CSV table of C-alpha atoms and ligand atoms in Angstrom, one decimal:
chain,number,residue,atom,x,y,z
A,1,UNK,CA,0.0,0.0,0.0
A,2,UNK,CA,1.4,3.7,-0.7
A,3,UNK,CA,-0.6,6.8,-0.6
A,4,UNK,CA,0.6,10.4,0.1
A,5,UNK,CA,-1.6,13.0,2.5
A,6,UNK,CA,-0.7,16.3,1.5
A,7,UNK,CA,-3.6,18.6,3.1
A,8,UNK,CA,-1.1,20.6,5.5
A,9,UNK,CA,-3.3,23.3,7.1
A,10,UNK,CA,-4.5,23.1,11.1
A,11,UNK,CA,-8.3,22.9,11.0
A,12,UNK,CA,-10.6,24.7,14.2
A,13,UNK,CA,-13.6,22.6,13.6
A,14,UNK,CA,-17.1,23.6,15.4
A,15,UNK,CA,-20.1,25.7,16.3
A,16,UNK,CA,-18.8,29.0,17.3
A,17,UNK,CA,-15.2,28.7,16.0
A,18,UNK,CA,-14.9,31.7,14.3
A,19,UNK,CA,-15.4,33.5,17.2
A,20,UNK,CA,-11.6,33.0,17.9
A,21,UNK,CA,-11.1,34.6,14.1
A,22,UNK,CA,-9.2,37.3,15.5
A,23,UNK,CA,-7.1,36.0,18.3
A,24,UNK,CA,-5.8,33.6,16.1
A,25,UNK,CA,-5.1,35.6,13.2
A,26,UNK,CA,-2.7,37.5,15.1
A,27,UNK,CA,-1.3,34.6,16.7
A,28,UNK,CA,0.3,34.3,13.1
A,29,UNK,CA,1.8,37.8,13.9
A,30,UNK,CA,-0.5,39.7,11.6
A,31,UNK,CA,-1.4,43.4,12.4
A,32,UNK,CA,-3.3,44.3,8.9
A,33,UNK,CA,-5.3,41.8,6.9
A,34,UNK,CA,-7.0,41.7,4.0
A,35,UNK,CA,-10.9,40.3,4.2
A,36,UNK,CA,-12.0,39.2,1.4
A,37,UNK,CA,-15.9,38.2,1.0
A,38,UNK,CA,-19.2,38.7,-1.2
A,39,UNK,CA,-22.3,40.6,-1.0
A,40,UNK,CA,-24.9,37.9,-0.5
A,41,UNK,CA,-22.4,36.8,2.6
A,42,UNK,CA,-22.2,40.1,4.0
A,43,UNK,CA,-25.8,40.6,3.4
A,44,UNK,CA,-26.2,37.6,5.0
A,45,UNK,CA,-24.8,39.0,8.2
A,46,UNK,CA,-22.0,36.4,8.3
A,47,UNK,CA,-18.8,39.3,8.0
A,48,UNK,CA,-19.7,41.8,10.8
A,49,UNK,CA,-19.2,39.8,13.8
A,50,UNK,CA,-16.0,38.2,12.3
A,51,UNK,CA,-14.7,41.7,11.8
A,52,UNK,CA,-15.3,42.5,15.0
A,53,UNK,CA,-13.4,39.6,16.4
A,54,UNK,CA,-10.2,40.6,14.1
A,55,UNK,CA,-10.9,44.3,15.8
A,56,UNK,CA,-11.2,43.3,19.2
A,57,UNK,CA,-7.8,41.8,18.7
A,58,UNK,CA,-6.3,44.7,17.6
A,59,UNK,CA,-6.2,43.9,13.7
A,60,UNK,CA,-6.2,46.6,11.2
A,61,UNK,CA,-8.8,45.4,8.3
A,62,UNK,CA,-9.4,46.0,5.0
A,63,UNK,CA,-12.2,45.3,2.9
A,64,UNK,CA,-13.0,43.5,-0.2
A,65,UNK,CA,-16.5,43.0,-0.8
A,66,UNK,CA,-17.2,42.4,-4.1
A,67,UNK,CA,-16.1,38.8,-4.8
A,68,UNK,CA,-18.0,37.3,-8.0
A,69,UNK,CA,-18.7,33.9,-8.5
A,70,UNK,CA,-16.3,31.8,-10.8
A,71,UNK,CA,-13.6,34.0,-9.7
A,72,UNK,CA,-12.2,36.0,-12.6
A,73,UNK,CA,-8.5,36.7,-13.0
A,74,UNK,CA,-9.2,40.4,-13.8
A,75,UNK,CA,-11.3,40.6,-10.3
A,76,UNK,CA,-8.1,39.1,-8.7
A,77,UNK,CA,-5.6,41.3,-10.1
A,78,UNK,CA,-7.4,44.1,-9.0
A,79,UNK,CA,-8.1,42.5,-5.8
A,80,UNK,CA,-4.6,42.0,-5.6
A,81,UNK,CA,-3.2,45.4,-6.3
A,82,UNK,CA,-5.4,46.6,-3.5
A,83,UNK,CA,-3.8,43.9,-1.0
A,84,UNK,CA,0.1,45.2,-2.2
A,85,UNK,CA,-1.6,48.7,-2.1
A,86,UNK,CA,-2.5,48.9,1.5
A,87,UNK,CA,0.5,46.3,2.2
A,88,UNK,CA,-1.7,44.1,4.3
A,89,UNK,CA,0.7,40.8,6.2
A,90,UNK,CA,-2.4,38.3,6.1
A,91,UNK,CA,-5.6,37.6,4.4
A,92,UNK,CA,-9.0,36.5,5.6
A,93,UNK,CA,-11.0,35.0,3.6
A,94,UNK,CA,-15.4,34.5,4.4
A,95,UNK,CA,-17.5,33.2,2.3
A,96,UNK,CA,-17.9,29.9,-0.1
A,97,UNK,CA,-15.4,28.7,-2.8
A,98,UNK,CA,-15.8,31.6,-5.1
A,99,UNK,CA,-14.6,34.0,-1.9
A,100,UNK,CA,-11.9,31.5,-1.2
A,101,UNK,CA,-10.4,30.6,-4.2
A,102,UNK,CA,-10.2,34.5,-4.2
A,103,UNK,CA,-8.2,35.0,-0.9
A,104,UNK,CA,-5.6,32.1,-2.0
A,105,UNK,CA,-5.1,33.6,-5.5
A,106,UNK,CA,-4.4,37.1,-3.6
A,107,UNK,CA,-1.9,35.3,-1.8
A,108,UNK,CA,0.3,34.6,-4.5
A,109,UNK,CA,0.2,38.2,-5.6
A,110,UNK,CA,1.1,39.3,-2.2
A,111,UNK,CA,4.4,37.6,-2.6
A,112,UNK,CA,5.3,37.0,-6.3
A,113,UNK,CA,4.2,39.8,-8.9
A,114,UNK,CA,0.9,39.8,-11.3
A,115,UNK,CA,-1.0,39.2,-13.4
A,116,UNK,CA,-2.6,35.7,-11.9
A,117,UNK,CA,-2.7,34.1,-15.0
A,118,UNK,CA,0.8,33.8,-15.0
A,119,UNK,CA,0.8,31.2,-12.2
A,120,UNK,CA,-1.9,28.6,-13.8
A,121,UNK,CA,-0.9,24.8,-13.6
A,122,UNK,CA,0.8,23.1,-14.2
A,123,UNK,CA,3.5,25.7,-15.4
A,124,UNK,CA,2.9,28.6,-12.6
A,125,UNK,CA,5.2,28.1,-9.7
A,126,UNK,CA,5.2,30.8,-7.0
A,127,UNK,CA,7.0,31.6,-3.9
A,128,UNK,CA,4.5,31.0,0.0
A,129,UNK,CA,2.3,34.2,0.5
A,130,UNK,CA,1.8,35.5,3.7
A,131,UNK,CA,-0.5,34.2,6.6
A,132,UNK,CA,-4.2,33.0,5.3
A,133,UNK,CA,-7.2,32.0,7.1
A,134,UNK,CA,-10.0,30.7,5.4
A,135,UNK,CA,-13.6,30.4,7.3
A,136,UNK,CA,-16.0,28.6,4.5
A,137,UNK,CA,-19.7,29.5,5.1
A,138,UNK,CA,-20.7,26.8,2.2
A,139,UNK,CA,-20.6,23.2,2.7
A,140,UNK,CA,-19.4,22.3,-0.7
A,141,UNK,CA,-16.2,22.9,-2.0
A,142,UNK,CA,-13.2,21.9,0.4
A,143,UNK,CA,-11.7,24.8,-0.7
A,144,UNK,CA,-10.7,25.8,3.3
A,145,UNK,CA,-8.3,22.3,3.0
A,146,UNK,CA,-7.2,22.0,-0.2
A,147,UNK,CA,-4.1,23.3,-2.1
A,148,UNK,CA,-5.5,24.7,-5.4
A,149,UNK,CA,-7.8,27.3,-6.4
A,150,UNK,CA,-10.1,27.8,-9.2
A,151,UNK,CA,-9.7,31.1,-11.4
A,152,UNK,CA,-11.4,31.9,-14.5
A,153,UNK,CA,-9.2,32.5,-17.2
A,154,UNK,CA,-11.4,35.4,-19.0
A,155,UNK,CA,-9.2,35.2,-22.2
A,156,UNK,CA,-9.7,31.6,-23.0
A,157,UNK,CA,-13.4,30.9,-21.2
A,158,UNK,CA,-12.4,28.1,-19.6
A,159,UNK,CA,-11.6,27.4,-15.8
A,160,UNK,CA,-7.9,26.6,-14.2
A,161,UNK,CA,-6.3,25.4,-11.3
A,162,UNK,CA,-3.4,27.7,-9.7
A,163,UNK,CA,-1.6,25.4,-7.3
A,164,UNK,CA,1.6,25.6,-4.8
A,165,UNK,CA,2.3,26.8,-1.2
A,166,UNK,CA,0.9,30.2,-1.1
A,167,UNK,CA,-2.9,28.0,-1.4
A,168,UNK,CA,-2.2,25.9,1.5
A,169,UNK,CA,-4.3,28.2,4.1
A,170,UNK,CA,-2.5,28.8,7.5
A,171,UNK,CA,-5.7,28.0,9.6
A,172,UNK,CA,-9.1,26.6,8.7
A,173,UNK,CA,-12.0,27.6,10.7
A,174,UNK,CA,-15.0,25.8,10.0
A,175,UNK,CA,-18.2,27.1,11.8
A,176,UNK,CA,-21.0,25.2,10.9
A,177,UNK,CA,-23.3,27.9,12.3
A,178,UNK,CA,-22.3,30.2,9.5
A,179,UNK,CA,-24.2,28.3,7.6
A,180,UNK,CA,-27.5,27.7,8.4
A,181,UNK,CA,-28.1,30.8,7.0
A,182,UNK,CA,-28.0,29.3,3.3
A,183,UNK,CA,-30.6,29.1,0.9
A,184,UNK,CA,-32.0,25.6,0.3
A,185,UNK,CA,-31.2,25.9,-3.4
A,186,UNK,CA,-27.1,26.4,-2.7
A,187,UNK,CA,-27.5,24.2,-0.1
A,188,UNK,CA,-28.3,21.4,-2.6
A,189,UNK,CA,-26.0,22.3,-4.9
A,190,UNK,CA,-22.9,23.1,-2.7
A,191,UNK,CA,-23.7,19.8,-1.2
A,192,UNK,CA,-23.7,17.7,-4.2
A,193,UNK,CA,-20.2,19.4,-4.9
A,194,UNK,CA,-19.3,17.6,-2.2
A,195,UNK,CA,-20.6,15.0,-3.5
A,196,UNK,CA,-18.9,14.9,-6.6
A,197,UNK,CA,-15.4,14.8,-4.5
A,198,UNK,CA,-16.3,12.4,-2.1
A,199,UNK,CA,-17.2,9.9,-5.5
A,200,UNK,CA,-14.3,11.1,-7.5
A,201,UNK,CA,-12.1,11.2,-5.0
A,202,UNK,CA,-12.9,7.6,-4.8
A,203,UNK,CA,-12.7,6.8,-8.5
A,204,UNK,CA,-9.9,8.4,-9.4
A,205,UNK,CA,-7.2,6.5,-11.2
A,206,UNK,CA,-4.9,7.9,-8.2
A,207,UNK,CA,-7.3,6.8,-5.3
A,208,UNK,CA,-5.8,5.7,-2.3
A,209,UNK,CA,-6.5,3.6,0.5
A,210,UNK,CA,-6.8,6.7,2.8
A,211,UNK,CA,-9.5,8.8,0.4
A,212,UNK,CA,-11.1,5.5,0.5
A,213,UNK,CA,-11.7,5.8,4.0
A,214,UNK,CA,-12.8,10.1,4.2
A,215,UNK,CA,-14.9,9.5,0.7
A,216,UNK,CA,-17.1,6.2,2.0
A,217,UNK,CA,-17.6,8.5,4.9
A,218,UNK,CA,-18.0,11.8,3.2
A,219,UNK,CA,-20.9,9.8,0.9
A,220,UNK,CA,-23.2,8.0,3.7
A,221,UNK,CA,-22.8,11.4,5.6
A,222,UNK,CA,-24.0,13.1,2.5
A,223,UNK,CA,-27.1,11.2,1.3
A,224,UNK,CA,-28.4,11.0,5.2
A,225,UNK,CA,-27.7,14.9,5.8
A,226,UNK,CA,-28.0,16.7,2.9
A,227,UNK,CA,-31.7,16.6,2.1
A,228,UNK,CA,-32.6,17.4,6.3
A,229,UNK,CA,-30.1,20.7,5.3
A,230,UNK,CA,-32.2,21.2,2.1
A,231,UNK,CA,-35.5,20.9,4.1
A,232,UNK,CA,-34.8,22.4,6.9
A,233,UNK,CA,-31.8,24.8,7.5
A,234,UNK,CA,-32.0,25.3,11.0
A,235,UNK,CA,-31.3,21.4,11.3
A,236,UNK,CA,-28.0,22.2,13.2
A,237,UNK,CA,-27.1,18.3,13.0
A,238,UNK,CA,-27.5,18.3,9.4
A,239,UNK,CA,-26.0,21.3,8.9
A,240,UNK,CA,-22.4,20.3,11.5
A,241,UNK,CA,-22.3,16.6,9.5
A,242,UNK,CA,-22.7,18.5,5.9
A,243,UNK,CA,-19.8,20.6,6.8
A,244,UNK,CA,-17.9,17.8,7.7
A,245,UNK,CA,-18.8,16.1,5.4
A,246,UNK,CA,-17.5,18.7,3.0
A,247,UNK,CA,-14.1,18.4,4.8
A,248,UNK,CA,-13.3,14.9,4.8
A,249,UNK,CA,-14.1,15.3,0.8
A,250,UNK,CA,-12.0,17.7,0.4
A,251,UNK,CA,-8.9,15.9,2.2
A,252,UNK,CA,-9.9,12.9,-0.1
A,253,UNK,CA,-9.7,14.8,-3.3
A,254,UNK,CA,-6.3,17.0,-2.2
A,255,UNK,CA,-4.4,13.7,-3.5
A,256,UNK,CA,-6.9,11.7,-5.5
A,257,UNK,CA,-7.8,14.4,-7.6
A,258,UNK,CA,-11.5,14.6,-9.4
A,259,UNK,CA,-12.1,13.5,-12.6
A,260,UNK,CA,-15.1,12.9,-15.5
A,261,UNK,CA,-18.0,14.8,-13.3
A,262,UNK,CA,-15.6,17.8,-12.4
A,263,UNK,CA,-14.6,18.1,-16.3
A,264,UNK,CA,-17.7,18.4,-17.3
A,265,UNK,CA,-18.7,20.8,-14.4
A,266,UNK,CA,-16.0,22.8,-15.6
A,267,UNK,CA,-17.1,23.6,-18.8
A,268,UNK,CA,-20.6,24.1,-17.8
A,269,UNK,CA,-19.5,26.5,-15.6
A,270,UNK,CA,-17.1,28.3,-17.6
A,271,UNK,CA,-19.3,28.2,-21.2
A,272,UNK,CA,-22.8,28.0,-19.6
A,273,UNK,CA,-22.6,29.7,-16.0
A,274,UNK,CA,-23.7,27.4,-14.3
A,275,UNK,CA,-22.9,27.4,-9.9
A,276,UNK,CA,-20.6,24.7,-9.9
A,277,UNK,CA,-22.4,22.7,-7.9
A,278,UNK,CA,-25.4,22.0,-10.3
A,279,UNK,CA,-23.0,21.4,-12.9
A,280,UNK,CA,-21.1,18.6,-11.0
A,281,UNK,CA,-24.6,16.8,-9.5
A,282,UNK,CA,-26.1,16.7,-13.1
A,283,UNK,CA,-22.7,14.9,-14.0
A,284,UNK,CA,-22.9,12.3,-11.2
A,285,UNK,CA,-24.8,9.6,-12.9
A,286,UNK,CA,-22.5,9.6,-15.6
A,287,UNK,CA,-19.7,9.3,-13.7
A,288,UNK,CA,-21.1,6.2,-12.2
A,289,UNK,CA,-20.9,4.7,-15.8
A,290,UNK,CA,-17.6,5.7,-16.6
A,291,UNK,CA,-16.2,4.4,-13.7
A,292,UNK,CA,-18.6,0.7,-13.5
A,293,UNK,CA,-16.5,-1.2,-15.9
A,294,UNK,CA,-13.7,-0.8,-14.1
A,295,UNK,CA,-14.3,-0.3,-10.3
A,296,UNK,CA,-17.8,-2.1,-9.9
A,297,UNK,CA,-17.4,-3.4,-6.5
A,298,UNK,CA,-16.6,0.4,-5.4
A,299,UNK,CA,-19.7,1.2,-7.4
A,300,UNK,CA,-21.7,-1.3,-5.5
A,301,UNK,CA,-20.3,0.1,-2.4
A,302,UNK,CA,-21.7,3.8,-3.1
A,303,UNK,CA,-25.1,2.0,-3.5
A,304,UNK,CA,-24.8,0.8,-0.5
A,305,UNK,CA,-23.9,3.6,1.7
A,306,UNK,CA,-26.8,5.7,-0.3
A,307,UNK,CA,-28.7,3.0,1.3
A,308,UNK,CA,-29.8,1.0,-1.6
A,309,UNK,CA,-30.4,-3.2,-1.3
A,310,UNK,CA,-28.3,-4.7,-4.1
A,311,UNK,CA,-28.7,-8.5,-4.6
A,312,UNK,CA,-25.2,-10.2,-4.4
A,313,UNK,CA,-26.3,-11.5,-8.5
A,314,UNK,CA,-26.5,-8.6,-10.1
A,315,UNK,CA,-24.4,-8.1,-12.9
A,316,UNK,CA,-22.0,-5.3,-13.1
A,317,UNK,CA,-24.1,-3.4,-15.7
A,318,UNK,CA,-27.3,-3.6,-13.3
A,319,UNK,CA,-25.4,-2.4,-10.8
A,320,UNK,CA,-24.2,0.6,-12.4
A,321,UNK,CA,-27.4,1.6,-13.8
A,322,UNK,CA,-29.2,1.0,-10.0
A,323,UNK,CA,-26.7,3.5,-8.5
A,324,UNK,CA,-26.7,6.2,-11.3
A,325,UNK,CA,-30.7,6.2,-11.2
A,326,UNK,CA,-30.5,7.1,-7.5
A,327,UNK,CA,-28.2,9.7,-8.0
A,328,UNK,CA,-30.8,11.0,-10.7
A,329,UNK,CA,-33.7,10.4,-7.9
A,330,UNK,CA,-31.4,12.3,-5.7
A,331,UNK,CA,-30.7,15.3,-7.2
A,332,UNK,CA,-34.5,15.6,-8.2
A,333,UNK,CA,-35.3,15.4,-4.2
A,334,UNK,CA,-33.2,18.1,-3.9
A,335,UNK,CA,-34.2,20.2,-6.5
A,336,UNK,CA,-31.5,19.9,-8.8
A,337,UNK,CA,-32.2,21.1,-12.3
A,338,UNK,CA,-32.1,19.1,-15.4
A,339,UNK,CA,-29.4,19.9,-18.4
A,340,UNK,CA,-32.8,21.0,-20.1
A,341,UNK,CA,-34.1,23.3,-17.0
A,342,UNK,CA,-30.5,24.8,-17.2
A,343,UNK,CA,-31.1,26.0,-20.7
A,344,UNK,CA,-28.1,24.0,-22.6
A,345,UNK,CA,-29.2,23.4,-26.1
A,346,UNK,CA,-28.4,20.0,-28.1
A,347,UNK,CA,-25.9,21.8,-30.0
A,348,UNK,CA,-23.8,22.4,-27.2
A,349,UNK,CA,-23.2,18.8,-26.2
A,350,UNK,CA,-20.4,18.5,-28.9
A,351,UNK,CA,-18.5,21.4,-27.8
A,352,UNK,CA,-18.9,20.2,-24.1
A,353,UNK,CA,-17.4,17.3,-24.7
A,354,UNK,CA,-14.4,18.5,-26.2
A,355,UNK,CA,-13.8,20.9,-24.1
A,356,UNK,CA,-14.1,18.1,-21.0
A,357,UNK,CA,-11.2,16.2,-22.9
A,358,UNK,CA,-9.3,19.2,-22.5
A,359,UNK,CA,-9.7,19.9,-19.2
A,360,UNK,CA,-7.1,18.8,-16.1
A,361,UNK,CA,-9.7,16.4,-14.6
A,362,UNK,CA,-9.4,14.3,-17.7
A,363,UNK,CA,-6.2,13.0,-17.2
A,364,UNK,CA,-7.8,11.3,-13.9
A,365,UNK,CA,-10.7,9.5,-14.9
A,366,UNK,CA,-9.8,6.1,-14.6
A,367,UNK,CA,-10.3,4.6,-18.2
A,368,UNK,CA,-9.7,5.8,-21.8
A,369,UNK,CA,-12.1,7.5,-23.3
A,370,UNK,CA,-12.2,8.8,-26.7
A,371,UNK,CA,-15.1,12.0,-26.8
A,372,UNK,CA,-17.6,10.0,-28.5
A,373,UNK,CA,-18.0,8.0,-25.1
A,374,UNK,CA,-17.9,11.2,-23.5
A,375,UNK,CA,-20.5,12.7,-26.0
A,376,UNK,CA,-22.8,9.7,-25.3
A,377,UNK,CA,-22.5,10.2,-21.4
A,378,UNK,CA,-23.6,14.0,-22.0
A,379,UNK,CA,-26.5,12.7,-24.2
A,380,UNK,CA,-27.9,10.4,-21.7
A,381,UNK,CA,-28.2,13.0,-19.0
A,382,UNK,CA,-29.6,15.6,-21.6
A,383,UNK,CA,-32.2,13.2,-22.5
A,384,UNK,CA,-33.5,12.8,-18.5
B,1,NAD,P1,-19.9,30.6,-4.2
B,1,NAD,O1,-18.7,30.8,-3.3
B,1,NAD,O2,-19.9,31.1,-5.6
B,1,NAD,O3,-21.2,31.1,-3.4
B,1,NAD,C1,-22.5,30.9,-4.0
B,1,NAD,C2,-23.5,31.9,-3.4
B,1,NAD,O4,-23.7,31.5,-2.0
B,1,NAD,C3,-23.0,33.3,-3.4
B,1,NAD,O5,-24.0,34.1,-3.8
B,1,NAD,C4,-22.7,33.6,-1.9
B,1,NAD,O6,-23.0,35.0,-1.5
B,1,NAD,C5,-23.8,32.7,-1.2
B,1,NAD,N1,-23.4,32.3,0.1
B,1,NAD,C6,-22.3,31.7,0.6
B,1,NAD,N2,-22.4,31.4,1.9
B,1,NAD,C7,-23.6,31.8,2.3
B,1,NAD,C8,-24.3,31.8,3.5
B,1,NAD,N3,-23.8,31.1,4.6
B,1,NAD,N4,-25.5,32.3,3.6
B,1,NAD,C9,-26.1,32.9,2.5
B,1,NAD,N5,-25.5,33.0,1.3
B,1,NAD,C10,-24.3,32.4,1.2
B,1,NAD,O7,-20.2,29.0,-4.3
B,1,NAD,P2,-19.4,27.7,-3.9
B,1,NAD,O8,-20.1,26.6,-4.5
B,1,NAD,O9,-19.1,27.6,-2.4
B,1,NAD,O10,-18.0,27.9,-4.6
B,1,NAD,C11,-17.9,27.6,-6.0
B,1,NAD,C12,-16.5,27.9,-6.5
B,1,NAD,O11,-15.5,27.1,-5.8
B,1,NAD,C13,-16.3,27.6,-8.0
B,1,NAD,O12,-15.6,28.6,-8.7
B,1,NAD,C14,-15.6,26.3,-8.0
B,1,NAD,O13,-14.8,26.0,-9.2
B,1,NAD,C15,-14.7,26.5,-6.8
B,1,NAD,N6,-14.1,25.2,-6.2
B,1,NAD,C16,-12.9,25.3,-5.6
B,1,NAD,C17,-12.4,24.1,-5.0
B,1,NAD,C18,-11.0,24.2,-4.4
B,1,NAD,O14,-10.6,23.2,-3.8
B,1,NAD,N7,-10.4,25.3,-4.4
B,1,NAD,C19,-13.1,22.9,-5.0
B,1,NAD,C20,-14.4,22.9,-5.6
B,1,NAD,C21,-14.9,24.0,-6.2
């Protein structure tokens, strides 16, 4: 057995954590940060008492509101030429992966000089940024553990990975309370983006015997909390186990990588704008049957922990087709929207498909496929 467990940053796990947001933040000798956020989090009354735990503490802040989803690298140079501007020694980042992704990209500009593009894998090396501490107030990405972030490239549409030291954050808080606030919809689709790492993480031609472990855990915690999040928000259970969940997935994925559902969530994100989330969920069942030829006892394994009875006969095939039809029941509970609902038209499939060749999840998916097979994945959950 070999593996390699790369996820390097000290985690503060539970209800009320971020309370200690400023205390520890200094602990890292900070005395100005950057904090970095969104509207709908500020709105959502999430910022202010964090800022006044950094202030308390004696912290010198300054703001940066106006994070946009799929994080452009135009928004993070400018971003970034504020941070050098006001010559902040730490950043803060609040909010989902959009806000974080944000505050690691930063990072790198703190430290090595712009534009971000300049530091996309797998070419971009950069030197370690200064002190970062992410507090995620989604349950979906990981983002608060792993050691990449996702930046739009504006130039060529598509989205890439900027990876290396100044992405490792410092210190994790994860406050479940921060999110009960969330909106059933991103609920859903955050946590099916955990989901999607838990499964890949699992699949992936580089899985491991230790993301075996956090994924089967990350999956049964998933289908049991997820819809009691969905339903009910205040469901403080559901909401502690989802972000938790969303941890141990991203730990799994830090080495395993993602592969076939995160391609193609890629490029609906990037071509279609669709929140990430939604685009990896409606790629689920189709990962299922990429990966069923080649890993079906794992497959029959996910079926189990999402609770379904599979008799020990059943052929590989049935199997497959048993698990991807509950994912599809699944996302329907929670309100995930179809490839139709979302408004993609036939003629895009093609052009998705390609594109998901090109992509860096690709390279982990854990068979050869040519982008006919991939075309004929895309078409079967077009046609739900
Ligand atoms: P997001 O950060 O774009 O946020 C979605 C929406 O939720 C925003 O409008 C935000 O204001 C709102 N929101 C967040 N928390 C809230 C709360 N507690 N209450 C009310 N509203 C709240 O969405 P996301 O799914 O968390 O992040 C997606 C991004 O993360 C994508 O760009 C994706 O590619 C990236 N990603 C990164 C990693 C990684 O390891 N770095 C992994 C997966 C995905």
């Amino acid at each position: 057995m070999s593996f390699r467990i790369s996820a390097k940053s000290e985690v503060l796990f539970g209800e009320g954590a971020s309370h200690q947001t400023g205390k520890r933040t200094v602990a890292f000798g900070c005395s100005k940060v950057l904090c970095v956020y969104d509207k709908g989090v500020k709105d959502a009354g999430i910022v202010g008492p964090i800022v006044e735990s950094m202030e308390k503490a004696a912290l010198r802040v300054v703001h940066y509101g106006t994070v946009l989803p799929d994080p452009p690298d135009t928004m993070v140079d400018e971003c970034g030429a504020i941070a050098r501007k006001e010559k902040v020694d730490g950043i803060v980042g609040i909010g989902g992966g959009s806000t974080l992704d944000t505050a690691k990209a930063v990072n790198v500009l703190l430290t090595n000089p712009g534009p971000i593009r300049h530091y996309y894998a797998p070419t971009g090396v950069h030197k370690p940024g200064k002190p970062l501490v992410l507090i995620p107030t989604t349950s979906g990405t990981g983002s608060e553990i792993t050691h990449v972030a996702v930046v739009s490239n504006t130039a060529t549409k598509t989205k890439g990975g900027i990876l290396g030291p100044a992405m490792v954050a410092s210190l994790a808080i994860v406050d479940p309370l921060l999110t009960l606030g969330l909106p059933p919809h991103i609920t859903a689709a955050t946590g099916m983006d955990t989901f999607a790492h838990a499964i890949e993480g699992y699949t992936s031609v580089i899985k491991s015997a230790m993301s075996d472990i956090l994924s089967e855990k990350a999956i049964e915690l998933v289908f049991k909390y997820l819809p009691r999040a969905v339903k009910n928000g205040s469901d403080m259970e559901a909401r502690t186990n989802m972000s938790f969940a969303c941890l141990i997935a991203g730990m799994s994925f830090n080495d395993t990588m993602i592969h076939f559902g995160h391609a193609i969530g890629h490029c609906l994100g990037a071509l279609h704008h669709i929140p990430h989330g939604v685009a990896c969920a409606v790629a689920m069942p189709g990962v299922i049957d990429v990966v069923i030829s080649v890993m079906p006892d794992k497959v029959r394994r996910v079926g189990e922990l999402m609770g379904l009875t599979l008799a020990k006969g059943l052929k590989p095939a049935e199997v497959g087709a048993a698990v991807s039809e509950r994912i599809v029941a699944f996302n329907k509970e929670l309100g995930i929207p179809t490839l139709r609902e979302l408004k993609v038209k036939e003629a895009d499939l093609l052009p998705m498909a390609r594109a998901a060749t090109r992509d860096v999840g690709f390279f982990f998916v854990p068979r050869s496929m040519s982008t006919n097979d991939v075309l004929a994945i895309i078409q079967k959950a077009y046609a739900l």
